Coordinates of C-alpha atoms and ligand atoms in Angstrom, one line a residue:
X14 CA 0.0 0.0 0.0
X15 CA 1.5 3.4 -0.9
X16 CA 2.2 5.7 2.1
X17 CA -0.5 8.1 3.2
X18 CA 0.4 11.8 2.7
X19 CA -0.3 14.7 5.0
X20 CA -2.8 17.4 4.3
X21 CA -0.4 20.0 3.1
X22 CA -3.2 22.5 2.7
X23 CA -3.7 22.6 6.4
X24 CA 0.1 23.3 6.8
X25 CA 0.4 26.3 4.5
X26 CA 0.9 28.5 7.6
X27 CA 4.2 26.7 8.2
X28 CA 5.8 28.1 5.1
X29 CA 5.5 31.4 3.4
X30 CA 5.0 30.2 -0.2
X31 CA 2.0 27.8 -0.3
X32 CA 2.3 25.2 -2.9
X33 CA -0.5 23.2 -4.6
X34 CA -1.1 20.5 -1.9
X35 CA -2.0 16.9 -2.2
X36 CA -4.4 15.3 0.1
X37 CA -5.2 11.7 0.9
X38 CA -7.7 11.0 3.6
X39 CA -6.7 8.8 6.5
X40 CA -3.2 7.9 7.7
X41 CA -2.7 4.6 9.5
X42 CA 0.3 6.1 11.3
X43 CA -1.2 9.3 12.5
X44 CA -1.6 8.2 16.1
X45 CA 1.9 6.7 16.2
X46 CA 3.3 10.0 14.9
X47 CA 1.5 12.0 17.5
X48 CA 2.8 9.8 20.2
X49 CA 6.3 10.2 18.7
X50 CA 6.0 13.9 19.0
X51 CA 4.7 13.9 22.5
X52 CA 6.7 11.2 24.1
X53 CA 10.1 11.5 22.3
X54 CA 10.3 15.1 21.3
X55 CA 8.1 17.4 23.6
X56 CA 9.0 15.3 26.6
X57 CA 12.7 15.9 25.9
X58 CA 12.3 19.7 25.7
X59 CA 11.7 20.6 22.1
X60 CA 8.9 23.2 22.3
X61 CA 9.0 25.3 19.1
X62 CA 5.4 25.0 17.8
X63 CA 6.4 25.3 14.1
X64 CA 8.9 22.5 14.5
X65 CA 6.4 20.3 16.4
X66 CA 3.8 21.0 13.7
X67 CA 6.2 19.9 11.0
X68 CA 7.1 16.7 12.8
X69 CA 3.4 16.0 13.2
X70 CA 2.9 16.5 9.5
X71 CA 5.7 14.8 7.7
X72 CA 5.0 11.0 7.2
X73 CA 8.4 9.5 8.3
X74 CA 7.2 6.1 7.1
X75 CA 7.1 7.4 3.5
X76 CA 10.9 7.8 3.7
X77 CA 11.6 4.2 4.7
X78 CA 11.8 0.9 2.8
X79 CA 8.5 -0.9 2.8
X80 CA 9.6 -3.6 5.3
X81 CA 10.6 -1.0 7.9
X82 CA 7.5 1.3 7.7
X83 CA 5.9 -0.2 10.8
X84 CA 9.0 0.9 12.8
X85 CA 9.0 4.5 11.4
X86 CA 7.8 6.1 14.7
X87 CA 10.1 4.3 17.1
X88 CA 12.7 6.3 19.1
X89 CA 15.6 5.3 16.9
X90 CA 17.6 5.8 13.7
X91 CA 16.8 3.2 11.0
X92 CA 18.7 1.8 8.0
X93 CA 17.9 3.3 4.6
X94 CA 20.4 1.4 2.4
X95 CA 23.9 2.3 1.2
X96 CA 25.0 1.6 4.9
X97 CA 23.3 4.9 5.9
X98 CA 20.5 5.8 8.3
X99 CA 17.5 8.1 8.8
X100 CA 18.2 10.0 12.0
X101 CA 16.3 9.5 15.3
X102 CA 13.2 11.7 15.3
X103 CA 14.3 13.6 18.4
X104 CA 17.6 14.5 16.9
X105 CA 15.9 15.8 13.7
X106 CA 13.6 17.9 15.9
X107 CA 16.4 19.2 18.1
X108 CA 18.7 20.2 15.2
X109 CA 15.7 21.8 13.4
X110 CA 14.8 23.8 16.5
X111 CA 18.4 25.1 16.8
X112 CA 18.1 26.6 13.3
X113 CA 15.3 28.9 14.6
X114 CA 13.6 29.1 11.2
X115 CA 10.9 31.6 10.7
X116 CA 9.9 30.9 7.1
X117 CA 11.9 33.1 4.8
X118 CA 15.2 31.3 5.0
X119 CA 17.5 29.6 2.5
X120 CA 18.8 26.4 4.1
X121 CA 21.5 23.9 3.1
X122 CA 21.3 20.4 4.4
X123 CA 24.4 18.2 4.0
X124 CA 23.5 14.5 4.1
X125 CA 20.1 14.1 2.5
X126 CA 19.8 10.4 3.2
X127 CA 16.2 9.5 3.0
X128 CA 15.0 13.1 2.5
X129 CA 13.0 13.1 5.8
X130 CA 14.9 16.0 7.4
X131 CA 14.6 17.9 4.1
X132 CA 10.8 17.5 4.1
X133 CA 10.7 18.8 7.7
X134 CA 12.8 21.8 6.7
X135 CA 10.7 22.4 3.6
X136 CA 7.7 23.2 5.8
X137 CA 9.7 25.7 7.8
X138 CA 11.9 27.6 5.4
X139 CA 11.6 29.3 2.0
X140 CA 14.1 27.1 0.1
X141 CA 16.0 24.0 1.0
X142 CA 19.1 22.6 -0.8
X143 CA 19.9 19.1 0.5
X144 CA 23.1 17.5 -0.8
X145 CA 23.9 13.8 -0.8
X146 CA 27.0 11.9 -1.9
X147 CA 25.2 8.6 -2.7
X148 CA 23.4 9.1 -6.0
X149 CA 20.9 6.3 -5.3
X150 CA 19.8 7.8 -1.9
X151 CA 19.5 11.2 -3.5
X152 CA 17.4 9.8 -6.4
X153 CA 15.1 8.0 -4.0
X154 CA 14.8 11.1 -1.7
X155 CA 14.0 13.3 -4.8
X156 CA 11.1 10.9 -5.7
X157 CA 9.6 10.8 -2.2
X158 CA 9.9 14.6 -1.8
X159 CA 8.2 15.1 -5.2
X160 CA 5.4 12.7 -4.3
X161 CA 4.9 14.9 -1.1
X162 CA 4.9 18.0 -3.2
X163 CA 7.9 19.5 -1.4
X164 CA 8.5 21.9 -4.3
X165 CA 10.8 24.3 -2.5
X166 CA 13.4 21.5 -2.1
X167 CA 16.2 20.9 -4.7
X168 CA 18.2 17.7 -4.0
X169 CA 21.8 17.9 -5.3
X170 CA 24.2 14.9 -5.7
X171 CA 27.8 15.7 -4.5
X172 CA 30.3 16.2 -1.7
X173 CA 28.5 18.5 0.7
X174 CA 31.7 19.3 2.6
X175 CA 32.3 21.9 -0.1
X176 CA 28.8 23.3 0.6
X177 CA 26.9 24.5 -2.4
X178 CA 28.5 27.8 -3.5
X179 CA 26.0 28.4 -6.3
X180 CA 23.2 29.1 -3.9
X181 CA 25.2 30.6 -1.0
X182 CA 24.9 32.3 1.4
X183 CA 22.6 30.3 3.7
X184 CA 20.6 31.5 6.7
X185 CA 20.8 27.9 8.0
X186 CA 23.1 25.0 7.4
X187 CA 22.5 21.6 8.9
X188 CA 24.9 18.7 8.6
X189 CA 23.5 15.3 9.4
X190 CA 26.7 13.3 9.4
X191 CA 29.6 13.5 11.8
X192 CA 32.5 15.7 10.8
X193 CA 36.1 15.5 12.2
X194 CA 36.1 19.4 12.2
X195 CA 33.9 22.1 10.9
X196 CA 34.3 22.2 7.1
X197 CA 35.6 25.7 6.3
X198 CA 33.4 26.1 3.1
X199 CA 30.3 25.7 5.3
X200 CA 31.4 28.6 7.6
X201 CA 32.3 30.6 4.5
X202 CA 28.8 30.1 3.1
X203 CA 26.9 31.1 6.3
X204 CA 25.0 34.3 5.9
X205 CA 25.3 37.2 8.5
X206 CA 23.0 36.1 11.3
X207 CA 23.0 32.6 10.0
X208 CA 23.2 29.3 12.0
X209 CA 25.2 26.2 11.3
X210 CA 24.4 23.0 13.3
X211 CA 26.6 19.9 13.0
X212 CA 28.1 16.9 14.8
X213 CA 31.9 17.3 15.3
X214 CA 34.2 14.7 16.8
X215 CA 35.2 11.1 16.2
X216 CA 33.9 8.8 13.4
X217 CA 31.3 7.1 15.7
X218 CA 30.6 9.7 18.4
X219 CA 30.4 13.5 18.3
X220 CA 29.3 16.7 20.0
X221 CA 26.5 18.6 18.4
X222 CA 27.8 22.1 17.8
X223 CA 26.0 25.3 16.8
X224 CA 27.9 28.1 15.0
X225 CA 26.4 31.5 14.6
X226 CA 27.7 34.4 12.4
X227 CA 27.0 37.4 14.6
X228 CA 28.1 41.0 14.0
X229 CA 30.9 40.3 16.5
X230 CA 32.1 37.3 14.5
X231 CA 31.5 33.5 14.7
X232 CA 30.1 32.1 18.0
X233 CA 30.3 28.4 18.9
X234 CA 28.2 26.5 21.4
X235 CA 28.0 22.8 22.3
X236 CA 24.5 21.2 22.6
X237 CA 24.7 17.5 23.4
X238 CA 26.7 14.3 22.5
X239 CA 25.4 12.5 19.4
X240 CA 26.2 9.6 17.3
X241 CA 26.1 10.0 13.5
X242 CA 27.5 8.2 10.5
X243 CA 30.7 9.9 9.2
X244 CA 30.7 12.9 6.9
X245 CA 32.9 11.6 4.1
X246 CA 34.5 14.1 1.7
X247 CA 37.3 16.5 0.9
X248 CA 36.7 18.5 4.1
X249 CA 35.5 15.5 6.2
X250 CA 36.6 12.0 6.7
X251 CA 38.3 9.8 4.1
X252 CA 36.0 7.1 2.9
X253 CA 38.0 4.3 4.5
X254 CA 37.4 5.8 8.0
X255 CA 35.2 2.9 9.0
X256 CA 37.2 0.1 7.2
Ligands
SAM308 N1 19.2 13.7 7.0 C1 19.0 12.3 6.6 C2 17.6 11.9 6.7 O1 16.7 12.7 7.0 O2 17.3 10.7 6.3 C3 19.9 11.3 7.4 C4 21.3 11.5 7.1 S1 22.3 10.1 7.4 C5 22.5 10.1 9.1 C6 23.8 10.9 6.8 C7 23.9 11.1 5.3 O3 25.0 11.9 5.0 C8 24.1 9.8 4.6 O4 23.1 9.6 3.6 C9 25.5 9.9 3.9 O5 25.6 9.3 2.6 C10 25.5 11.4 3.8 N2 26.9 12.0 3.6 C11 28.0 11.7 4.3 N3 29.0 12.4 3.8 C12 28.5 13.3 2.9 C13 29.0 14.4 2.1 N4 30.3 14.7 2.2 N5 28.2 15.0 1.3 C14 26.9 14.7 1.2 N6 26.3 13.7 1.9 C15 27.1 13.0 2.8

Protein backbone atom coordinates (compact mmCIF):
# COMPACT_ATOMS: atom_id res chain seq x y z
CA UNK A 1 0.00 0.00 0.00
CA UNK A 2 1.48 3.43 -0.87
CA UNK A 3 2.22 5.68 2.13
CA UNK A 4 -0.51 8.13 3.17
CA UNK A 5 0.38 11.76 2.68
CA UNK A 6 -0.32 14.68 5.03
CA UNK A 7 -2.82 17.40 4.32
CA UNK A 8 -0.37 20.02 3.11
CA UNK A 9 -3.23 22.50 2.65
CA UNK A 10 -3.67 22.62 6.41
CA UNK A 11 0.05 23.26 6.76
CA UNK A 12 0.38 26.27 4.54
CA UNK A 13 0.89 28.48 7.56
CA UNK A 14 4.18 26.71 8.19
CA UNK A 15 5.82 28.12 5.11
CA UNK A 16 5.53 31.43 3.37
CA UNK A 17 4.96 30.18 -0.17
CA UNK A 18 1.98 27.82 -0.29
CA UNK A 19 2.27 25.15 -2.95
CA UNK A 20 -0.54 23.18 -4.57
CA UNK A 21 -1.08 20.53 -1.90
CA UNK A 22 -2.02 16.93 -2.23
CA UNK A 23 -4.42 15.31 0.15
CA UNK A 24 -5.15 11.71 0.93
CA UNK A 25 -7.68 11.04 3.63
CA UNK A 26 -6.68 8.79 6.48
CA UNK A 27 -3.24 7.89 7.74
CA UNK A 28 -2.69 4.57 9.52
CA UNK A 29 0.34 6.06 11.30
CA UNK A 30 -1.23 9.32 12.50
CA UNK A 31 -1.56 8.22 16.12
CA UNK A 32 1.92 6.71 16.21
CA UNK A 33 3.32 9.97 14.85
CA UNK A 34 1.46 12.03 17.46
CA UNK A 35 2.83 9.75 20.19
CA UNK A 36 6.32 10.15 18.72
CA UNK A 37 6.04 13.95 18.99
CA UNK A 38 4.67 13.94 22.54
CA UNK A 39 6.73 11.15 24.09
CA UNK A 40 10.06 11.47 22.26
CA UNK A 41 10.26 15.15 21.35
CA UNK A 42 8.12 17.39 23.59
CA UNK A 43 9.02 15.26 26.62
CA UNK A 44 12.72 15.89 25.93
CA UNK A 45 12.30 19.66 25.74
CA UNK A 46 11.68 20.65 22.11
CA UNK A 47 8.89 23.24 22.30
CA UNK A 48 9.04 25.31 19.07
CA UNK A 49 5.45 25.03 17.83
CA UNK A 50 6.36 25.29 14.15
CA UNK A 51 8.92 22.50 14.51
CA UNK A 52 6.42 20.31 16.36
CA UNK A 53 3.78 20.95 13.70
CA UNK A 54 6.23 19.94 10.96
CA UNK A 55 7.13 16.74 12.83
CA UNK A 56 3.43 15.99 13.24
CA UNK A 57 2.87 16.53 9.53
CA UNK A 58 5.69 14.75 7.74
CA UNK A 59 5.03 11.04 7.23
CA UNK A 60 8.36 9.51 8.35
CA UNK A 61 7.16 6.12 7.12
CA UNK A 62 7.13 7.41 3.53
CA UNK A 63 10.93 7.78 3.69
CA UNK A 64 11.58 4.19 4.71
CA UNK A 65 11.79 0.94 2.78
CA UNK A 66 8.45 -0.90 2.82
CA UNK A 67 9.61 -3.58 5.30
CA UNK A 68 10.58 -0.96 7.91
CA UNK A 69 7.52 1.28 7.74
CA UNK A 70 5.94 -0.21 10.84
CA UNK A 71 9.04 0.92 12.80
CA UNK A 72 8.96 4.47 11.44
CA UNK A 73 7.82 6.15 14.68
CA UNK A 74 10.14 4.33 17.06
CA UNK A 75 12.68 6.31 19.06
CA UNK A 76 15.62 5.29 16.89
CA UNK A 77 17.57 5.79 13.67
CA UNK A 78 16.78 3.16 11.00
CA UNK A 79 18.68 1.79 7.98
CA UNK A 80 17.86 3.29 4.57
CA UNK A 81 20.36 1.43 2.35
CA UNK A 82 23.91 2.28 1.22
CA UNK A 83 24.98 1.65 4.87
CA UNK A 84 23.25 4.90 5.89
CA UNK A 85 20.47 5.79 8.32
CA UNK A 86 17.47 8.05 8.76
CA UNK A 87 18.17 9.97 11.99
CA UNK A 88 16.33 9.50 15.30
CA UNK A 89 13.20 11.74 15.28
CA UNK A 90 14.28 13.59 18.44
CA UNK A 91 17.62 14.54 16.89
CA UNK A 92 15.86 15.77 13.73
CA UNK A 93 13.60 17.93 15.92
CA UNK A 94 16.43 19.22 18.09
CA UNK A 95 18.67 20.20 15.16
CA UNK A 96 15.73 21.82 13.37
CA UNK A 97 14.79 23.83 16.47
CA UNK A 98 18.36 25.07 16.83
CA UNK A 99 18.14 26.62 13.35
CA UNK A 100 15.34 28.92 14.61
CA UNK A 101 13.61 29.07 11.21
CA UNK A 102 10.86 31.64 10.71
CA UNK A 103 9.86 30.90 7.11
CA UNK A 104 11.87 33.08 4.77
CA UNK A 105 15.24 31.35 5.01
CA UNK A 106 17.46 29.56 2.52
CA UNK A 107 18.77 26.35 4.08
CA UNK A 108 21.54 23.94 3.09
CA UNK A 109 21.31 20.36 4.36
CA UNK A 110 24.44 18.23 4.03
CA UNK A 111 23.49 14.52 4.08
CA UNK A 112 20.06 14.14 2.49
CA UNK A 113 19.85 10.40 3.22
CA UNK A 114 16.17 9.46 3.02
CA UNK A 115 14.98 13.06 2.51
CA UNK A 116 13.00 13.14 5.79
CA UNK A 117 14.92 16.01 7.36
CA UNK A 118 14.62 17.94 4.09
CA UNK A 119 10.83 17.48 4.13
CA UNK A 120 10.66 18.84 7.68
CA UNK A 121 12.80 21.83 6.65
CA UNK A 122 10.66 22.40 3.56
CA UNK A 123 7.69 23.23 5.80
CA UNK A 124 9.68 25.74 7.83
CA UNK A 125 11.92 27.61 5.38
CA UNK A 126 11.60 29.29 2.01
CA UNK A 127 14.10 27.14 0.08
CA UNK A 128 15.99 23.99 0.98
CA UNK A 129 19.06 22.60 -0.78
CA UNK A 130 19.87 19.08 0.46
CA UNK A 131 23.08 17.52 -0.84
CA UNK A 132 23.89 13.79 -0.76
CA UNK A 133 27.02 11.91 -1.89
CA UNK A 134 25.20 8.63 -2.66
CA UNK A 135 23.38 9.06 -5.97
CA UNK A 136 20.87 6.27 -5.29
CA UNK A 137 19.83 7.81 -1.95
CA UNK A 138 19.53 11.24 -3.54
CA UNK A 139 17.41 9.84 -6.37
CA UNK A 140 15.11 8.05 -3.98
CA UNK A 141 14.81 11.13 -1.74
CA UNK A 142 13.96 13.26 -4.78
CA UNK A 143 11.13 10.89 -5.70
CA UNK A 144 9.60 10.83 -2.22
CA UNK A 145 9.89 14.61 -1.83
CA UNK A 146 8.25 15.10 -5.23
CA UNK A 147 5.41 12.75 -4.26
CA UNK A 148 4.87 14.86 -1.13
CA UNK A 149 4.92 18.05 -3.24
CA UNK A 150 7.89 19.53 -1.41
CA UNK A 151 8.48 21.87 -4.31
CA UNK A 152 10.79 24.26 -2.46
CA UNK A 153 13.45 21.51 -2.15
CA UNK A 154 16.17 20.85 -4.72
CA UNK A 155 18.23 17.72 -4.02
CA UNK A 156 21.81 17.85 -5.29
CA UNK A 157 24.25 14.94 -5.66
CA UNK A 158 27.80 15.67 -4.50
CA UNK A 159 30.28 16.20 -1.71
CA UNK A 160 28.52 18.49 0.75
CA UNK A 161 31.73 19.28 2.62
CA UNK A 162 32.26 21.88 -0.12
CA UNK A 163 28.82 23.32 0.64
CA UNK A 164 26.93 24.54 -2.40
CA UNK A 165 28.50 27.79 -3.46
CA UNK A 166 26.01 28.41 -6.29
CA UNK A 167 23.15 29.09 -3.88
CA UNK A 168 25.15 30.60 -0.98
CA UNK A 169 24.90 32.32 1.42
CA UNK A 170 22.59 30.28 3.66
CA UNK A 171 20.64 31.46 6.69
CA UNK A 172 20.76 27.91 8.01
CA UNK A 173 23.13 24.99 7.40
CA UNK A 174 22.47 21.58 8.91
CA UNK A 175 24.95 18.72 8.60
CA UNK A 176 23.46 15.31 9.36
CA UNK A 177 26.70 13.32 9.37
CA UNK A 178 29.60 13.47 11.83
CA UNK A 179 32.53 15.73 10.83
CA UNK A 180 36.12 15.52 12.16
CA UNK A 181 36.13 19.36 12.20
CA UNK A 182 33.91 22.12 10.86
CA UNK A 183 34.33 22.24 7.07
CA UNK A 184 35.61 25.73 6.25
CA UNK A 185 33.43 26.08 3.09
CA UNK A 186 30.31 25.74 5.27
CA UNK A 187 31.43 28.56 7.56
CA UNK A 188 32.26 30.64 4.48
CA UNK A 189 28.76 30.07 3.08
CA UNK A 190 26.94 31.07 6.28
CA UNK A 191 25.03 34.35 5.88
CA UNK A 192 25.28 37.16 8.46
CA UNK A 193 23.00 36.12 11.34
CA UNK A 194 23.01 32.55 10.02
CA UNK A 195 23.23 29.32 12.04
CA UNK A 196 25.21 26.16 11.31
CA UNK A 197 24.42 23.00 13.27
CA UNK A 198 26.58 19.90 12.95
CA UNK A 199 28.07 16.95 14.82
CA UNK A 200 31.85 17.26 15.32
CA UNK A 201 34.19 14.68 16.78
CA UNK A 202 35.19 11.07 16.21
CA UNK A 203 33.90 8.82 13.41
CA UNK A 204 31.35 7.14 15.68
CA UNK A 205 30.59 9.73 18.40
CA UNK A 206 30.42 13.50 18.25
CA UNK A 207 29.33 16.69 20.00
CA UNK A 208 26.45 18.57 18.39
CA UNK A 209 27.81 22.08 17.78
CA UNK A 210 26.03 25.28 16.82
CA UNK A 211 27.89 28.08 15.03
CA UNK A 212 26.36 31.54 14.57
CA UNK A 213 27.68 34.35 12.42
CA UNK A 214 27.01 37.42 14.56
CA UNK A 215 28.08 41.03 14.03
CA UNK A 216 30.94 40.28 16.46
CA UNK A 217 32.12 37.25 14.47
CA UNK A 218 31.54 33.49 14.74
CA UNK A 219 30.13 32.09 17.99
CA UNK A 220 30.28 28.38 18.87
CA UNK A 221 28.15 26.46 21.38
CA UNK A 222 27.97 22.79 22.33
CA UNK A 223 24.51 21.20 22.59
CA UNK A 224 24.68 17.48 23.37
CA UNK A 225 26.66 14.33 22.55
CA UNK A 226 25.38 12.53 19.44
CA UNK A 227 26.24 9.55 17.28
CA UNK A 228 26.09 10.04 13.50
CA UNK A 229 27.49 8.15 10.52
CA UNK A 230 30.66 9.86 9.23
CA UNK A 231 30.72 12.87 6.94
CA UNK A 232 32.89 11.65 4.09
CA UNK A 233 34.52 14.06 1.69
CA UNK A 234 37.27 16.51 0.91
CA UNK A 235 36.68 18.53 4.12
CA UNK A 236 35.46 15.53 6.15
CA UNK A 237 36.63 11.96 6.72
CA UNK A 238 38.34 9.79 4.12
CA UNK A 239 35.97 7.09 2.88
CA UNK A 240 38.01 4.28 4.49
CA UNK A 241 37.36 5.79 7.97
CA UNK A 242 35.19 2.87 9.03
CA UNK A 243 37.16 0.13 7.24
N1 LIG B 1 19.18 13.66 7.03
C1 LIG B 1 19.01 12.28 6.65
C2 LIG B 1 17.57 11.85 6.67
O1 LIG B 1 16.71 12.67 6.98
O2 LIG B 1 17.31 10.70 6.33
C3 LIG B 1 19.87 11.33 7.43
C4 LIG B 1 21.28 11.49 7.09
S1 LIG B 1 22.31 10.09 7.36
C5 LIG B 1 22.45 10.07 9.11
C6 LIG B 1 23.84 10.87 6.82
C7 LIG B 1 23.90 11.06 5.33
O3 LIG B 1 25.02 11.87 5.03
C8 LIG B 1 24.09 9.76 4.56
O4 LIG B 1 23.10 9.60 3.61
C9 LIG B 1 25.45 9.94 3.90
O5 LIG B 1 25.57 9.31 2.64
C10 LIG B 1 25.53 11.44 3.80
N2 LIG B 1 26.88 12.00 3.63
C11 LIG B 1 28.03 11.66 4.26
N3 LIG B 1 29.03 12.43 3.82
C12 LIG B 1 28.50 13.30 2.90
C13 LIG B 1 29.03 14.35 2.11
N4 LIG B 1 30.31 14.70 2.15
N5 LIG B 1 28.18 15.02 1.30
C14 LIG B 1 26.87 14.69 1.22
N6 LIG B 1 26.32 13.69 1.94
C15 LIG B 1 27.13 13.02 2.79
